[in-house]
Tab-separated table of C-alpha atoms in Angstrom:
chain	number	residue	atom	x	y	z
T	1	MET	CA	0.000	0.000	0.000
T	2	ALA	CA	1.368	3.414	-0.952
T	3	GLU	CA	0.312	7.044	-0.581
T	4	ILE	CA	1.714	10.211	-2.119
T	5	ILE	CA	2.761	12.764	0.526
T	6	THR	CA	4.844	15.953	0.397
T	7	ILE	CA	8.231	16.232	2.109
T	8	ASN	CA	10.182	19.494	1.713
T	9	SER	CA	7.853	20.537	-1.154
T	10	MET	CA	8.603	17.321	-3.035
T	11	PRO	CA	5.975	14.652	-3.760
T	12	THR	CA	7.101	11.432	-2.190
T	13	GLU	CA	5.676	7.955	-2.165
T	14	ARG	CA	5.163	6.713	1.366
T	15	VAL	CA	5.183	2.941	1.621
T	16	TYR	CA	3.321	1.177	4.382
T	17	LEU	CA	4.504	-2.297	5.334
T	18	GLU	CA	1.836	-4.778	6.303
T	19	ALA	CA	2.232	-6.726	9.536
T	20	GLU	CA	4.349	-9.754	8.869
T	21	LYS	CA	4.352	-13.248	10.293
T	22	PRO	CA	6.673	-13.956	13.228
T	23	ASN	CA	8.925	-16.057	10.940
T	24	THR	CA	9.483	-13.285	8.428
T	25	ASP	CA	11.783	-14.044	5.551
T	26	LYS	CA	14.992	-12.038	6.043
T	27	LYS	CA	15.451	-11.701	2.283
T	28	ASN	CA	12.157	-9.816	1.964
T	29	ILE	CA	13.063	-7.444	4.784
T	30	LEU	CA	16.468	-6.720	3.246
T	31	PHE	CA	14.868	-6.184	-0.143
T	32	LEU	CA	12.323	-3.744	1.323
T	33	LEU	CA	15.072	-1.883	3.178
T	34	LEU	CA	17.083	-1.686	-0.016
T	35	MET	CA	14.090	-0.301	-1.930
T	36	LEU	CA	13.373	2.284	0.778
T	37	MET	CA	17.027	3.281	0.803
T	38	ALA	CA	17.036	3.644	-2.986
T	39	ARG	CA	13.982	5.921	-2.756
T	40	GLY	CA	15.733	7.963	-0.072
T	41	VAL	CA	18.821	8.306	-2.254
T	42	ASP	CA	16.606	9.484	-5.137
T	43	MET	CA	15.071	12.125	-2.866
T	44	VAL	CA	18.533	13.254	-1.758
T	45	ASP	CA	19.655	13.435	-5.390
T	46	ASP	CA	16.643	15.589	-6.313
T	47	THR	CA	17.278	17.878	-3.342
T	48	VAL	CA	20.963	18.195	-4.239
T	49	ASP	CA	20.051	19.107	-7.829
T	50	ALA	CA	17.637	21.790	-6.595
T	51	SER	CA	20.251	23.196	-4.197
T	52	ILE	CA	22.884	23.278	-6.939
T	53	ALA	CA	20.482	25.137	-9.247
T	54	GLN	CA	19.729	27.627	-6.474
T	55	ILE	CA	23.427	28.194	-5.757
T	56	GLU	CA	24.183	28.613	-9.482
T	57	ALA	CA	21.409	31.214	-9.807
T	58	LEU	CA	22.735	33.105	-6.785
T	59	ARG	CA	26.279	32.873	-8.140
T	60	SER	CA	25.147	34.274	-11.496
T	61	ARG	CA	23.462	37.219	-9.761
T	62	TYR	CA	26.568	37.724	-7.622
T	63	ASP	CA	28.831	37.745	-10.695
T	64	ALA	CA	26.571	40.336	-12.348
T	65	LYS	CA	26.771	42.422	-9.159
T	66	GLN	CA	30.576	42.184	-9.170
T	67	GLU	CA	30.642	43.346	-12.790
T	68	LYS	CA	28.404	46.296	-11.927
T	69	ILE	CA	30.612	47.124	-8.940
T	70	GLN	CA	33.718	47.068	-11.150
T	71	ASN	CA	31.958	49.372	-13.619
T	72	LEU	CA	31.112	51.776	-10.773
T	73	LEU	CA	34.723	51.665	-9.567
T	74	ASP	CA	35.926	52.584	-13.061
T	75	GLN	CA	33.453	55.469	-13.196
T	76	LEU	CA	34.499	56.615	-9.719
T	77	LYS	CA	38.129	56.636	-10.801
T	78	ALA	CA	37.345	58.635	-13.963
T	79	VAL	CA	35.246	61.225	-12.119
T	80	SER	CA	37.837	61.489	-9.372
T	81	GLN	CA	40.566	62.127	-11.964
T	82	GLU	CA	38.359	64.716	-13.667
T	83	LEU	CA	37.760	66.425	-10.321
T	84	ASP	CA	41.496	66.436	-9.548
T	85	TYR	CA	42.203	67.907	-12.989
T	86	LEU	CA	39.582	70.644	-12.544
T	87	LYS	CA	41.006	71.508	-9.105
T	88	SER	CA	44.495	71.835	-10.580
T	89	LEU	CA	43.380	74.464	-13.062
T	90	GLU	CA	43.724	77.977	-11.760
T	91	SER	CA	40.707	79.212	-13.652
T	92	ALA	CA	38.468	76.199	-13.061
T	93	ASP	CA	34.777	76.638	-13.707
T	94	LEU	CA	32.989	76.460	-10.352
T	95	ASP	CA	29.885	74.871	-11.936
T	96	LYS	CA	31.985	72.081	-13.477
T	97	LEU	CA	33.637	71.417	-10.106
T	98	LYS	CA	30.259	71.224	-8.352
T	99	ALA	CA	28.856	68.923	-11.048
T	100	ALA	CA	31.881	66.626	-10.886
T	101	LYS	CA	31.707	66.518	-7.073
T	102	LYS	CA	27.971	65.742	-7.158
T	103	LYS	CA	28.535	62.976	-9.713
T	104	LEU	CA	31.299	61.532	-7.532
T	105	GLU	CA	29.025	61.486	-4.465
T	106	LYS	CA	26.221	59.830	-6.467
T	107	LEU	CA	28.598	57.132	-7.731
T	108	GLN	CA	29.901	56.508	-4.199
T	109	ILE	CA	26.350	55.968	-2.933
T	110	GLY	CA	25.624	53.589	-5.812
T	111	TYR	CA	28.860	51.714	-5.112
T	112	GLN	CA	28.010	51.299	-1.425
T	113	LYS	CA	24.501	50.069	-2.316
T	114	GLU	CA	25.877	47.470	-4.737
T	115	MET	CA	28.426	46.286	-2.164
T	116	VAL	CA	25.634	45.760	0.395
T	117	GLU	CA	23.582	43.781	-2.145
T	118	ALA	CA	26.635	41.688	-3.090
T	119	GLY	CA	27.158	40.919	0.601
T	120	LYS	CA	23.534	39.808	0.893
T	121	LEU	CA	23.969	37.480	-2.084
T	122	GLN	CA	27.088	35.982	-0.484
T	123	ASN	CA	25.117	35.408	2.714
T	124	ASP	CA	22.306	33.769	0.713
T	125	MET	CA	24.814	31.377	-0.878
T	126	LYS	CA	26.234	30.509	2.560
T	127	ARG	CA	22.701	29.974	3.892
T	128	VAL	CA	21.860	27.559	1.070
T	129	VAL	CA	24.980	25.548	1.849
T	130	GLN	CA	24.401	25.538	5.621
T	131	VAL	CA	20.638	25.046	5.661
T	132	GLU	CA	20.097	22.790	2.658
T	133	VAL	CA	23.339	21.042	1.755
T	134	ALA	CA	24.619	20.213	5.273
T	135	PRO	CA	21.518	18.152	6.212
T	136	ILE	CA	21.823	16.296	2.898
T	137	MET	CA	25.372	15.332	3.807
T	138	GLN	CA	24.088	14.004	7.133
T	139	MET	CA	21.414	11.976	5.324
T	140	LEU	CA	24.062	10.505	3.028
T	141	GLU	CA	26.080	9.477	6.077
T	142	VAL	CA	22.988	7.733	7.496
T	143	PHE	CA	22.431	5.949	4.169
T	144	SER	CA	26.056	4.877	4.185
T	145	ASN	CA	25.736	3.433	7.678
T	146	VAL	CA	22.473	1.669	6.803
T	147	GLY	CA	24.086	0.285	3.655
T	148	LYS	CA	27.018	-1.064	5.659
T	149	GLY	CA	24.584	-2.692	8.059
T	150	MET	CA	22.675	-4.238	5.165
T	151	ILE	CA	25.870	-5.594	3.636
T	152	HIS	CA	26.776	-7.135	6.995
T	153	SER	CA	23.279	-8.669	7.242
T	154	ILE	CA	23.476	-10.056	3.710
T	155	GLU	CA	26.930	-11.508	4.380
T	156	SER	CA	25.681	-13.143	7.564
T	157	LEU	CA	22.687	-14.553	5.670
T	158	TYR	CA	24.534	-15.866	2.638
T	159	GLY	CA	28.123	-16.083	3.803
T	160	ASN	CA	30.733	-15.600	1.107
T	161	ASP	CA	28.529	-17.126	-1.618
T	162	LEU	CA	27.296	-13.720	-2.857
T	163	LYS	CA	26.957	-13.589	-6.619
T	164	LEU	CA	25.311	-10.630	-8.335
T	165	LYS	CA	23.316	-11.477	-11.446
């Protein structure tokens, strides 16, 4: 008997095991455990794919932010050089100096804003790794331990006569 439920926004098939006889066949139990483990690994794989896509999207936005920041830095440098040049002239036009200074201040504000947004994107990427990827790694460790236990159980059941077909 199976039912579709939602775990972490992902449809998942929940399998119910019927009550078994006291002399349950160990092969059937191992097979069911193996099937449940395989389903769990599929869920982990889907979650990892979604996390990777999310990180790639954040990284793309971060790279675009870095490009914009570099563009602002180049503009800041150009305006700063223009301002220095105008200051060095003895007969500098006061209106040009004020305009250059205002443009420099506007660029500095834009630069600071972009730096804050880039920092937020970095924090989002860290959050995805800590909140979504770290638990997946723990689940994989559990699957590994369960798998080792299953191998031990199979070896104790069949001895060294294991042959995969």
